[in-house]
Amino acid sequence: MQNIAYLYIQTEDELNRYSQHLIDHADINWIAIDTEFVRTDTYFAELSLVQIQDNLGEVAIIDPLAIQENGQLTGLIDLLIQPDLLKVFHSARQDIEVLYQLAHKMPVSIFDTQLAAIFFKHGDIAGFARVVEAELNHKLDKTQTRTNWHARPLTEEQIQYAIDDVHYLAPLYEKFIHNLSPEQKAAIQHDCDALLNETLYRPDPASAGEKVKGVRNFKPKQLAIVHALAEWRERFAIEHNQPKKWVMSDEVIIGIAKRPPQVVEALYKVPNVKSSSVRDFGDQWIECIDKVFASSPDSWPQPEPKPEPISPQEDVLVGLCMSFCQQVAHDYHINLHNLIHKSELLKMIRTPESDALSGWRKLLVEAPLRSVLSGESCLQIEQGKLQLKRH
């Protein structure tokens, strides 16, 4: 590992000066940025370190733990919300989540190289190290992967390891941006804008029940219990800053909703429930259930309406479209389930005028299939592969 020179920023004044320098410098228009954070026994991720390399090559390490002992991270937030300064991430969502928690302000103007990597056939969840090795022919050091980034002082080895994540992110971005087509850039921009939807990062206990899986065939009363317990769990986890799974698992919520107990003692029979949780929270869970039973059925969530059954002819077209999607998934090393769902193909067939997909999925799948369904293109076998051919 080569030693790279860097600024080490440990005070609010240093951070403010550095941030203003980036904002004011006429030749600095983008930065590569990465974060280190800890989230092992908390609801909210806790920021440990921020690494930045600007497009002129200067590297800075921002120590939020040191700064927050006597100051604020206002300078960092000013950088994040600066519209004229592009922020380049790899796999931006987790970084955005922890940065959003600083002041509940969304970053603006981002580019995610993980999204760009899709168009270079690295897959839809390509790890940074793998992409760097393939694109830049450099194998990143992985010795500090499980390091405790909250520990202080940081060793020089830890710092250089953290710097690598932006030192190689910068040339990766430059390579990608010079080789992407305008259509690909537009698709990535659309997906980056979607990542900046504040509702992705703002806790919303009232809608927590919508994220519980395995309720497809539940009746309204059961759904109401799921929503009540999930909301209680979310509020408790936020208030005590604990992981949700420590408080109550989805499996327990599902088990309670299937056969709602009327007394605390009956909760011990729920599959996968912890006896200690029943002792600590059983009364509150029963109270949630009682409130559902006392409420009007009109207020209960309704199951999603079942879609219109697929016709034999639609099934033929879905099968044809799915074959093309499987070819795309194979060519681009994408998990088919992340690329397309049968329901999306059916929507595409039934409603030619509406968008079924967006961003990179629209470019790779929907646009080609629309041209096939409209008769502008056809699918054929060339060199043993299913290919799109325009008439």
mmCIF file of N, CA, C and O in Angstrom, residues 30-126:
data_model
loop_
_atom_site.group_PDB
_atom_site.id
_atom_site.type_symbol
_atom_site.label_atom_id
_atom_site.label_comp_id
_atom_site.label_asym_id
_atom_site.label_seq_id
_atom_site.Cartn_x
_atom_site.Cartn_y
_atom_site.Cartn_z
ATOM 1 N N TRP A 30 -15.972 18.565 -8.767
ATOM 2 C CA TRP A 30 -16.479 17.311 -8.214
ATOM 3 C C TRP A 30 -15.493 16.754 -7.198
ATOM 4 O O TRP A 30 -14.307 17.066 -7.216
ATOM 5 N N ILE A 31 -16.046 15.948 -6.296
ATOM 6 C CA ILE A 31 -15.230 15.270 -5.288
ATOM 7 C C ILE A 31 -15.641 13.802 -5.213
ATOM 8 O O ILE A 31 -16.809 13.461 -5.407
ATOM 9 N N ALA A 32 -14.663 12.952 -4.969
ATOM 10 C CA ALA A 32 -14.945 11.560 -4.622
ATOM 11 C C ALA A 32 -15.072 11.503 -3.102
ATOM 12 O O ALA A 32 -14.229 12.057 -2.384
ATOM 13 N N ILE A 33 -16.124 10.865 -2.614
ATOM 14 C CA ILE A 33 -16.390 10.864 -1.178
ATOM 15 C C ILE A 33 -16.802 9.476 -0.706
ATOM 16 O O ILE A 33 -17.490 8.736 -1.412
ATOM 17 N N ASP A 34 -16.341 9.127 0.484
ATOM 18 C CA ASP A 34 -16.699 7.845 1.089
ATOM 19 C C ASP A 34 -16.788 8.055 2.596
ATOM 20 O O ASP A 34 -16.225 9.016 3.143
ATOM 21 N N THR A 35 -17.517 7.186 3.259
ATOM 22 C CA THR A 35 -17.636 7.277 4.716
ATOM 23 C C THR A 35 -17.310 5.939 5.352
ATOM 24 O O THR A 35 -17.421 4.885 4.723
ATOM 25 N N GLU A 36 -16.895 6.007 6.594
ATOM 26 C CA GLU A 36 -16.823 4.818 7.454
ATOM 27 C C GLU A 36 -17.788 5.065 8.599
ATOM 28 O O GLU A 36 -17.876 6.181 9.130
ATOM 29 N N PHE A 37 -18.523 4.037 8.973
ATOM 30 C CA PHE A 37 -19.497 4.192 10.048
ATOM 31 C C PHE A 37 -19.658 2.882 10.797
ATOM 32 O O PHE A 37 -19.204 1.824 10.344
ATOM 33 N N VAL A 38 -20.291 2.969 11.938
ATOM 34 C CA VAL A 38 -20.514 1.806 12.798
ATOM 35 C C VAL A 38 -22.011 1.665 13.029
ATOM 36 O O VAL A 38 -22.697 2.642 13.335
ATOM 37 N N ARG A 39 -22.518 0.450 12.846
ATOM 38 C CA ARG A 39 -23.907 0.166 13.196
ATOM 39 C C ARG A 39 -23.993 -1.324 13.543
ATOM 40 O O ARG A 39 -24.362 -2.148 12.726
ATOM 41 N N THR A 40 -23.636 -1.636 14.756
ATOM 42 C CA THR A 40 -23.710 -3.020 15.224
ATOM 43 C C THR A 40 -24.793 -3.205 16.275
ATOM 44 O O THR A 40 -25.439 -4.244 16.325
ATOM 45 N N ASP A 41 -25.004 -2.208 17.108
ATOM 46 C CA ASP A 41 -25.986 -2.352 18.178
ATOM 47 C C ASP A 41 -26.842 -1.092 18.316
ATOM 48 O O ASP A 41 -27.282 -0.743 19.406
ATOM 49 N N THR A 42 -27.057 -0.400 17.184
ATOM 50 C CA THR A 42 -27.848 0.834 17.203
ATOM 51 C C THR A 42 -28.860 0.827 16.060
ATOM 52 O O THR A 42 -28.695 0.115 15.066
ATOM 53 N N TYR A 43 -29.897 1.643 16.194
ATOM 54 C CA TYR A 43 -30.862 1.841 15.111
ATOM 55 C C TYR A 43 -30.248 2.731 14.028
ATOM 56 O O TYR A 43 -30.355 2.446 12.836
ATOM 57 N N PHE A 44 -29.609 3.815 14.457
ATOM 58 C CA PHE A 44 -28.996 4.748 13.526
ATOM 59 C C PHE A 44 -27.515 4.425 13.350
ATOM 60 O O PHE A 44 -26.817 4.144 14.328
ATOM 61 N N ALA A 45 -27.050 4.472 12.106
ATOM 62 C CA ALA A 45 -25.616 4.334 11.857
ATOM 63 C C ALA A 45 -24.894 5.548 12.437
ATOM 64 O O ALA A 45 -25.415 6.670 12.407
ATOM 65 N N GLU A 46 -23.692 5.324 12.970
ATOM 66 C CA GLU A 46 -22.920 6.408 13.590
ATOM 67 C C GLU A 46 -21.677 6.683 12.754
ATOM 68 O O GLU A 46 -20.842 5.799 12.542
ATOM 69 N N LEU A 47 -21.573 7.908 12.268
ATOM 70 C CA LEU A 47 -20.492 8.294 11.370
ATOM 71 C C LEU A 47 -19.148 8.276 12.090
ATOM 72 O O LEU A 47 -18.996 8.870 13.161
ATOM 73 N N SER A 48 -18.168 7.609 11.496
ATOM 74 C CA SER A 48 -16.837 7.498 12.099
ATOM 75 C C SER A 48 -15.783 8.318 11.366
ATOM 76 O O SER A 48 -14.860 8.851 11.990
ATOM 77 N N LEU A 49 -15.902 8.387 10.042
ATOM 78 C CA LEU A 49 -14.851 9.018 9.238
ATOM 79 C C LEU A 49 -15.435 9.414 7.886
ATOM 80 O O LEU A 49 -16.342 8.760 7.382
ATOM 81 N N VAL A 50 -14.910 10.507 7.322
ATOM 82 C CA VAL A 50 -15.279 10.913 5.962
ATOM 83 C C VAL A 50 -13.987 11.124 5.178
ATOM 84 O O VAL A 50 -13.104 11.849 5.631
ATOM 85 N N GLN A 51 -13.905 10.493 4.004
ATOM 86 C CA GLN A 51 -12.745 10.641 3.137
ATOM 87 C C GLN A 51 -13.176 11.359 1.868
ATOM 88 O O GLN A 51 -14.207 11.045 1.291
ATOM 89 N N ILE A 52 -12.360 12.324 1.433
ATOM 90 C CA ILE A 52 -12.667 13.100 0.230
ATOM 91 C C ILE A 52 -11.402 13.262 -0.606
ATOM 92 O O ILE A 52 -10.324 13.511 -0.072
ATOM 93 N N GLN A 53 -11.547 13.103 -1.918
ATOM 94 C CA GLN A 53 -10.496 13.506 -2.851
ATOM 95 C C GLN A 53 -11.143 14.389 -3.910
ATOM 96 O O GLN A 53 -12.111 13.984 -4.548
ATOM 97 N N ASP A 54 -10.614 15.609 -4.076
ATOM 98 C CA ASP A 54 -11.203 16.494 -5.080
ATOM 99 C C ASP A 54 -10.632 16.172 -6.457
ATOM 100 O O ASP A 54 -9.698 15.378 -6.599
ATOM 101 N N ASN A 55 -11.194 16.791 -7.497
ATOM 102 C CA ASN A 55 -10.781 16.448 -8.849
ATOM 103 C C ASN A 55 -9.396 16.969 -9.210
ATOM 104 O O ASN A 55 -8.871 16.645 -10.273
ATOM 105 N N LEU A 56 -8.776 17.743 -8.303
ATOM 106 C CA LEU A 56 -7.382 18.150 -8.495
ATOM 107 C C LEU A 56 -6.418 17.195 -7.801
ATOM 108 O O LEU A 56 -5.197 17.343 -7.928
ATOM 109 N N GLY A 57 -6.965 16.238 -7.047
ATOM 110 C CA GLY A 57 -6.128 15.192 -6.455
ATOM 111 C C GLY A 57 -5.834 15.341 -4.975
ATOM 112 O O GLY A 57 -5.196 14.469 -4.385
ATOM 113 N N GLU A 58 -6.267 16.438 -4.337
ATOM 114 C CA GLU A 58 -5.998 16.602 -2.907
ATOM 115 C C GLU A 58 -6.939 15.721 -2.087
ATOM 116 O O GLU A 58 -8.138 15.653 -2.354
ATOM 117 N N VAL A 59 -6.379 15.080 -1.072
ATOM 118 C CA VAL A 59 -7.132 14.149 -0.223
ATOM 119 C C VAL A 59 -7.278 14.736 1.178
ATOM 120 O O VAL A 59 -6.349 15.345 1.710
ATOM 121 N N ALA A 60 -8.464 14.563 1.763
ATOM 122 C CA ALA A 60 -8.708 15.003 3.139
ATOM 123 C C ALA A 60 -9.413 13.910 3.912
ATOM 124 O O ALA A 60 -10.269 13.196 3.382
ATOM 125 N N ILE A 61 -9.027 13.779 5.172
ATOM 126 C CA ILE A 61 -9.689 12.889 6.115
ATOM 127 C C ILE A 61 -10.378 13.773 7.153
ATOM 128 O O ILE A 61 -9.733 14.574 7.823
ATOM 129 N N ILE A 62 -11.690 13.624 7.246
ATOM 130 C CA ILE A 62 -12.468 14.393 8.225
ATOM 131 C C ILE A 62 -12.833 13.468 9.373
ATOM 132 O O ILE A 62 -13.414 12.397 9.158
ATOM 133 N N ASP A 63 -12.475 13.884 10.587
ATOM 134 C CA ASP A 63 -12.743 13.074 11.783
ATOM 135 C C ASP A 63 -13.951 13.655 12.521
ATOM 136 O O ASP A 63 -13.818 14.574 13.327
ATOM 137 N N PRO A 64 -15.145 13.139 12.251
ATOM 138 C CA PRO A 64 -16.340 13.712 12.886
ATOM 139 C C PRO A 64 -16.380 13.502 14.397
ATOM 140 O O PRO A 64 -16.953 14.324 15.115
ATOM 141 N N LEU A 65 -15.759 12.427 14.880
ATOM 142 C CA LEU A 65 -15.761 12.177 16.326
ATOM 143 C C LEU A 65 -14.974 13.253 17.055
ATOM 144 O O LEU A 65 -15.404 13.754 18.103
ATOM 145 N N ALA A 66 -13.816 13.620 16.498
ATOM 146 C CA ALA A 66 -13.002 14.668 17.117
ATOM 147 C C ALA A 66 -13.703 16.025 17.007
ATOM 148 O O ALA A 66 -13.741 16.797 17.975
ATOM 149 N N ILE A 67 -14.270 16.314 15.839
ATOM 150 C CA ILE A 67 -14.902 17.619 15.625
ATOM 151 C C ILE A 67 -16.101 17.800 16.544
ATOM 152 O O ILE A 67 -16.310 18.873 17.126
ATOM 153 N N GLN A 68 -16.900 16.748 16.715
ATOM 154 C CA GLN A 68 -18.130 16.877 17.488
ATOM 155 C C GLN A 68 -17.900 16.920 19.000
ATOM 156 O O GLN A 68 -18.848 17.161 19.742
ATOM 157 N N GLU A 69 -16.669 16.739 19.431
ATOM 158 C CA GLU A 69 -16.386 16.895 20.868
ATOM 159 C C GLU A 69 -16.596 18.339 21.295
ATOM 160 O O GLU A 69 -17.068 18.606 22.409
ATOM 161 N N ASN A 70 -16.232 19.284 20.409
ATOM 162 C CA ASN A 70 -16.367 20.702 20.766
ATOM 163 C C ASN A 70 -17.001 21.553 19.675
ATOM 164 O O ASN A 70 -17.051 22.778 19.803
ATOM 165 N N GLY A 71 -17.454 20.927 18.606
ATOM 166 C CA GLY A 71 -17.961 21.721 17.497
ATOM 167 C C GLY A 71 -19.039 21.007 16.706
ATOM 168 O O GLY A 71 -19.593 20.003 17.140
ATOM 169 N N GLN A 72 -19.322 21.553 15.528
ATOM 170 C CA GLN A 72 -20.380 21.046 14.664
ATOM 171 C C GLN A 72 -19.798 20.665 13.297
ATOM 172 O O GLN A 72 -18.710 21.102 12.924
ATOM 173 N N LEU A 73 -20.580 19.878 12.555
ATOM 174 C CA LEU A 73 -20.154 19.429 11.232
ATOM 175 C C LEU A 73 -20.819 20.260 10.130
ATOM 176 O O LEU A 73 -21.057 19.773 9.024
ATOM 177 N N THR A 74 -21.090 21.522 10.434
ATOM 178 C CA THR A 74 -21.786 22.397 9.489
ATOM 179 C C THR A 74 -21.057 22.507 8.163
ATOM 180 O O THR A 74 -21.676 22.524 7.089
ATOM 181 N N GLY A 75 -19.736 22.553 8.198
ATOM 182 C CA GLY A 75 -18.955 22.662 6.967
ATOM 183 C C GLY A 75 -19.158 21.475 6.049
ATOM 184 O O GLY A 75 -19.242 21.623 4.827
ATOM 185 N N LEU A 76 -19.243 20.286 6.626
ATOM 186 C CA LEU A 76 -19.481 19.084 5.828
ATOM 187 C C LEU A 76 -20.871 19.129 5.201
ATOM 188 O O LEU A 76 -21.047 18.796 4.018
ATOM 189 N N ILE A 77 -21.852 19.545 5.979
ATOM 190 C CA ILE A 77 -23.223 19.633 5.469
ATOM 191 C C ILE A 77 -23.308 20.660 4.344
ATOM 192 O O ILE A 77 -23.977 20.438 3.331
ATOM 193 N N ASP A 78 -22.582 21.786 4.484
ATOM 194 C CA ASP A 78 -22.552 22.795 3.426
ATOM 195 C C ASP A 78 -22.018 22.212 2.123
ATOM 196 O O ASP A 78 -22.505 22.547 1.031
ATOM 197 N N LEU A 79 -21.006 21.358 2.233
ATOM 198 C CA LEU A 79 -20.469 20.694 1.043
ATOM 199 C C LEU A 79 -21.514 19.802 0.388
ATOM 200 O O LEU A 79 -21.685 19.807 -0.838
ATOM 201 N N LEU A 80 -22.199 19.023 1.216
ATOM 202 C CA LEU A 80 -23.143 18.030 0.699
ATOM 203 C C LEU A 80 -24.312 18.674 -0.030
ATOM 204 O O LEU A 80 -24.853 18.099 -0.979
ATOM 205 N N ILE A 81 -24.721 19.863 0.415
ATOM 206 C CA ILE A 81 -25.890 20.501 -0.197
ATOM 207 C C ILE A 81 -25.506 21.528 -1.255
ATOM 208 O O ILE A 81 -26.364 22.212 -1.795
ATOM 209 N N GLN A 82 -24.206 21.613 -1.573
ATOM 210 C CA GLN A 82 -23.742 22.541 -2.601
ATOM 211 C C GLN A 82 -24.112 21.999 -3.985
ATOM 212 O O GLN A 82 -23.586 20.979 -4.428
ATOM 213 N N PRO A 83 -25.013 22.650 -4.712
ATOM 214 C CA PRO A 83 -25.490 22.076 -5.982
ATOM 215 C C PRO A 83 -24.451 22.070 -7.091
ATOM 216 O O PRO A 83 -24.534 21.248 -8.013
ATOM 217 N N ASP A 84 -23.471 22.970 -7.037
ATOM 218 C CA ASP A 84 -22.483 23.069 -8.115
ATOM 219 C C ASP A 84 -21.287 22.138 -7.915
ATOM 220 O O ASP A 84 -20.372 22.134 -8.750
ATOM 221 N N LEU A 85 -21.295 21.376 -6.829
ATOM 222 C CA LEU A 85 -20.197 20.452 -6.545
ATOM 223 C C LEU A 85 -20.741 19.030 -6.583
ATOM 224 O O LEU A 85 -21.521 18.630 -5.718
ATOM 225 N N LEU A 86 -20.332 18.277 -7.596
ATOM 226 C CA LEU A 86 -20.798 16.901 -7.735
ATOM 227 C C LEU A 86 -20.117 16.009 -6.702
ATOM 228 O O LEU A 86 -18.902 16.092 -6.507
ATOM 229 N N LYS A 87 -20.912 15.178 -6.037
ATOM 230 C CA LYS A 87 -20.384 14.232 -5.071
ATOM 231 C C LYS A 87 -20.415 12.827 -5.678
ATOM 232 O O LYS A 87 -21.483 12.336 -6.022
ATOM 233 N N VAL A 88 -19.250 12.203 -5.816
ATOM 234 C CA VAL A 88 -19.148 10.876 -6.424
ATOM 235 C C VAL A 88 -19.010 9.832 -5.322
ATOM 236 O O VAL A 88 -18.079 9.886 -4.508
ATOM 237 N N PHE A 89 -19.946 8.893 -5.303
ATOM 238 C CA PHE A 89 -19.941 7.781 -4.346
ATOM 239 C C PHE A 89 -19.833 6.464 -5.104
ATOM 240 O O PHE A 89 -20.066 6.404 -6.309
ATOM 241 N N HIS A 90 -19.530 5.412 -4.366
ATOM 242 C CA HIS A 90 -19.766 4.055 -4.872
ATOM 243 C C HIS A 90 -20.706 3.381 -3.895
ATOM 244 O O HIS A 90 -20.394 3.242 -2.720
ATOM 245 N N SER A 91 -21.870 2.965 -4.408
ATOM 246 C CA SER A 91 -22.937 2.414 -3.560
ATOM 247 C C SER A 91 -23.359 3.472 -2.547
ATOM 248 O O SER A 91 -23.094 3.382 -1.352
ATOM 249 N N ALA A 92 -24.037 4.488 -3.072
ATOM 250 C CA ALA A 92 -24.256 5.723 -2.317
ATOM 251 C C ALA A 92 -25.265 5.600 -1.185
ATOM 252 O O ALA A 92 -25.223 6.386 -0.238
ATOM 253 N N ARG A 93 -26.170 4.640 -1.245
ATOM 254 C CA ARG A 93 -27.322 4.687 -0.346
ATOM 255 C C ARG A 93 -26.931 4.674 1.132
ATOM 256 O O ARG A 93 -27.455 5.468 1.927
ATOM 257 N N GLN A 94 -26.025 3.802 1.535
ATOM 258 C CA GLN A 94 -25.654 3.753 2.952
ATOM 259 C C GLN A 94 -24.908 5.014 3.376
ATOM 260 O O GLN A 94 -25.086 5.494 4.495
ATOM 261 N N ASP A 95 -24.068 5.534 2.491
ATOM 262 C CA ASP A 95 -23.376 6.789 2.806
ATOM 263 C C ASP A 95 -24.380 7.928 2.989
ATOM 264 O O ASP A 95 -24.282 8.712 3.932
ATOM 265 N N ILE A 96 -25.347 8.007 2.084
ATOM 266 C CA ILE A 96 -26.359 9.058 2.186
ATOM 267 C C ILE A 96 -27.147 8.916 3.478
ATOM 268 O O ILE A 96 -27.450 9.906 4.153
ATOM 269 N N GLU A 97 -27.479 7.681 3.833
ATOM 270 C CA GLU A 97 -28.254 7.459 5.051
ATOM 271 C C GLU A 97 -27.546 8.018 6.277
ATOM 272 O O GLU A 97 -28.149 8.737 7.090
ATOM 273 N N VAL A 98 -26.262 7.714 6.429
ATOM 274 C CA VAL A 98 -25.552 8.171 7.625
ATOM 275 C C VAL A 98 -25.293 9.671 7.561
ATOM 276 O O VAL A 98 -25.333 10.365 8.594
ATOM 277 N N LEU A 99 -25.075 10.228 6.369
ATOM 278 C CA LEU A 99 -24.852 11.669 6.243
ATOM 279 C C LEU A 99 -26.143 12.456 6.458
ATOM 280 O O LEU A 99 -26.123 13.549 7.022
ATOM 281 N N TYR A 100 -27.261 11.893 6.029
ATOM 282 C CA TYR A 100 -28.550 12.565 6.221
ATOM 283 C C TYR A 100 -28.859 12.744 7.703
ATOM 284 O O TYR A 100 -29.447 13.751 8.108
ATOM 285 N N GLN A 101 -28.458 11.788 8.514
ATOM 286 C CA GLN A 101 -28.764 11.848 9.944
ATOM 287 C C GLN A 101 -28.051 12.999 10.650
ATOM 288 O O GLN A 101 -28.445 13.396 11.752
ATOM 289 N N LEU A 102 -27.023 13.569 10.030
ATOM 290 C CA LEU A 102 -26.271 14.649 10.681
ATOM 291 C C LEU A 102 -27.132 15.878 10.935
ATOM 292 O O LEU A 102 -27.035 16.516 11.975
ATOM 293 N N ALA A 103 -27.955 16.241 9.932
ATOM 294 C CA ALA A 103 -28.771 17.454 10.072
ATOM 295 C C ALA A 103 -30.119 17.314 9.385
ATOM 296 O O ALA A 103 -30.832 18.307 9.235
ATOM 297 N N HIS A 104 -30.451 16.078 8.976
ATOM 298 C CA HIS A 104 -31.697 15.823 8.260
ATOM 299 C C HIS A 104 -31.821 16.711 7.023
ATOM 300 O O HIS A 104 -32.887 17.244 6.713
ATOM 301 N N LYS A 105 -30.687 16.830 6.311
ATOM 302 C CA LYS A 105 -30.658 17.524 5.026
ATOM 303 C C LYS A 105 -30.114 16.562 3.982
ATOM 304 O O LYS A 105 -29.103 15.892 4.212
ATOM 305 N N MET A 106 -30.793 16.517 2.834
ATOM 306 C CA MET A 106 -30.380 15.612 1.780
ATOM 307 C C MET A 106 -29.204 16.190 0.999
ATOM 308 O O MET A 106 -29.203 17.381 0.655
ATOM 309 N N PRO A 107 -28.197 15.360 0.697
ATOM 310 C CA PRO A 107 -27.178 15.796 -0.258
ATOM 311 C C PRO A 107 -27.834 16.084 -1.613
ATOM 312 O O PRO A 107 -28.941 15.616 -1.891
ATOM 313 N N VAL A 108 -27.163 16.856 -2.437
ATOM 314 C CA VAL A 108 -27.632 17.105 -3.803
ATOM 315 C C VAL A 108 -26.466 16.866 -4.760
ATOM 316 O O VAL A 108 -25.304 16.862 -4.343
ATOM 317 N N SER A 109 -26.782 16.636 -6.020
ATOM 318 C CA SER A 109 -25.774 16.470 -7.076
ATOM 319 C C SER A 109 -24.837 15.302 -6.762
ATOM 320 O O SER A 109 -23.715 15.512 -6.311
ATOM 321 N N ILE A 110 -25.311 14.089 -7.017
ATOM 322 C CA ILE A 110 -24.484 12.915 -6.751
ATOM 323 C C ILE A 110 -24.316 12.085 -8.023
ATOM 324 O O ILE A 110 -25.107 12.186 -8.963
ATOM 325 N N PHE A 111 -23.280 11.259 -8.014
ATOM 326 C CA PHE A 111 -23.053 10.256 -9.057
ATOM 327 C C PHE A 111 -22.612 8.991 -8.357
ATOM 328 O O PHE A 111 -21.720 9.028 -7.506
ATOM 329 N N ASP A 112 -23.234 7.868 -8.716
ATOM 330 C CA ASP A 112 -22.943 6.592 -8.068
ATOM 331 C C ASP A 112 -22.249 5.669 -9.071
ATOM 332 O O ASP A 112 -22.852 5.230 -10.051
ATOM 333 N N THR A 113 -20.968 5.372 -8.832
ATOM 334 C CA THR A 113 -20.221 4.526 -9.771
ATOM 335 C C THR A 113 -20.707 3.080 -9.751
ATOM 336 O O THR A 113 -20.452 2.338 -10.699
ATOM 337 N N GLN A 114 -21.405 2.668 -8.684
ATOM 338 C CA GLN A 114 -21.972 1.321 -8.697
ATOM 339 C C GLN A 114 -23.061 1.212 -9.758
ATOM 340 O O GLN A 114 -23.200 0.177 -10.417
ATOM 341 N N LEU A 115 -23.836 2.269 -9.928
ATOM 342 C CA LEU A 115 -24.840 2.296 -10.992
ATOM 343 C C LEU A 115 -24.164 2.317 -12.361
ATOM 344 O O LEU A 115 -24.591 1.616 -13.283
ATOM 345 N N ALA A 116 -23.122 3.114 -12.499
ATOM 346 C CA ALA A 116 -22.404 3.177 -13.774
ATOM 347 C C ALA A 116 -21.791 1.826 -14.120
ATOM 348 O O ALA A 116 -21.751 1.439 -15.298
ATOM 349 N N ALA A 117 -21.349 1.086 -13.108
ATOM 350 C CA ALA A 117 -20.693 -0.202 -13.341
ATOM 351 C C ALA A 117 -21.621 -1.200 -14.019
ATOM 352 O O ALA A 117 -21.152 -2.145 -14.672
ATOM 353 N N ILE A 118 -22.927 -1.010 -13.881
ATOM 354 C CA ILE A 118 -23.883 -1.903 -14.537
ATOM 355 C C ILE A 118 -23.663 -1.894 -16.042
ATOM 356 O O ILE A 118 -23.669 -2.954 -16.693
ATOM 357 N N PHE A 119 -23.448 -0.724 -16.604
ATOM 358 C CA PHE A 119 -23.298 -0.609 -18.058
ATOM 359 C C PHE A 119 -21.959 -1.154 -18.549
ATOM 360 O O PHE A 119 -21.778 -1.326 -19.762
ATOM 361 N N PHE A 120 -21.039 -1.424 -17.619
ATOM 362 C CA PHE A 120 -19.770 -2.042 -17.978
ATOM 363 C C PHE A 120 -19.753 -3.521 -17.588
ATOM 364 O O PHE A 120 -18.700 -4.141 -17.477
ATOM 365 N N LYS A 121 -20.965 -4.035 -17.356
ATOM 366 C CA LYS A 121 -21.201 -5.471 -17.144
ATOM 367 C C LYS A 121 -20.521 -6.023 -15.897
ATOM 368 O O LYS A 121 -20.033 -7.147 -15.881
ATOM 369 N N HIS A 122 -20.543 -5.207 -14.823
ATOM 370 C CA HIS A 122 -20.037 -5.676 -13.531
ATOM 371 C C HIS A 122 -21.165 -6.129 -12.612
ATOM 372 O O HIS A 122 -20.910 -6.472 -11.447
ATOM 373 N N GLY A 123 -22.390 -6.131 -13.080
ATOM 374 C CA GLY A 123 -23.517 -6.515 -12.239
ATOM 375 C C GLY A 123 -24.131 -5.327 -11.533
ATOM 376 O O GLY A 123 -23.591 -4.216 -11.550
ATOM 377 N N ASP A 124 -25.290 -5.578 -10.883
ATOM 378 C CA ASP A 124 -26.051 -4.481 -10.280
ATOM 379 C C ASP A 124 -25.675 -4.206 -8.832
ATOM 380 O O ASP A 124 -26.114 -3.202 -8.267
ATOM 381 N N ILE A 125 -24.889 -5.081 -8.212
ATOM 382 C CA ILE A 125 -24.448 -4.834 -6.828
ATOM 383 C C ILE A 125 -22.930 -5.038 -6.743
ATOM 384 O O ILE A 125 -22.414 -5.671 -5.819
ATOM 385 N N ALA A 126 -22.225 -4.479 -7.709
ATOM 386 C CA ALA A 126 -20.780 -4.705 -7.813
ATOM 387 C C ALA A 126 -20.032 -4.038 -6.675
ATOM 388 O O ALA A 126 -20.179 -2.843 -6.433
#
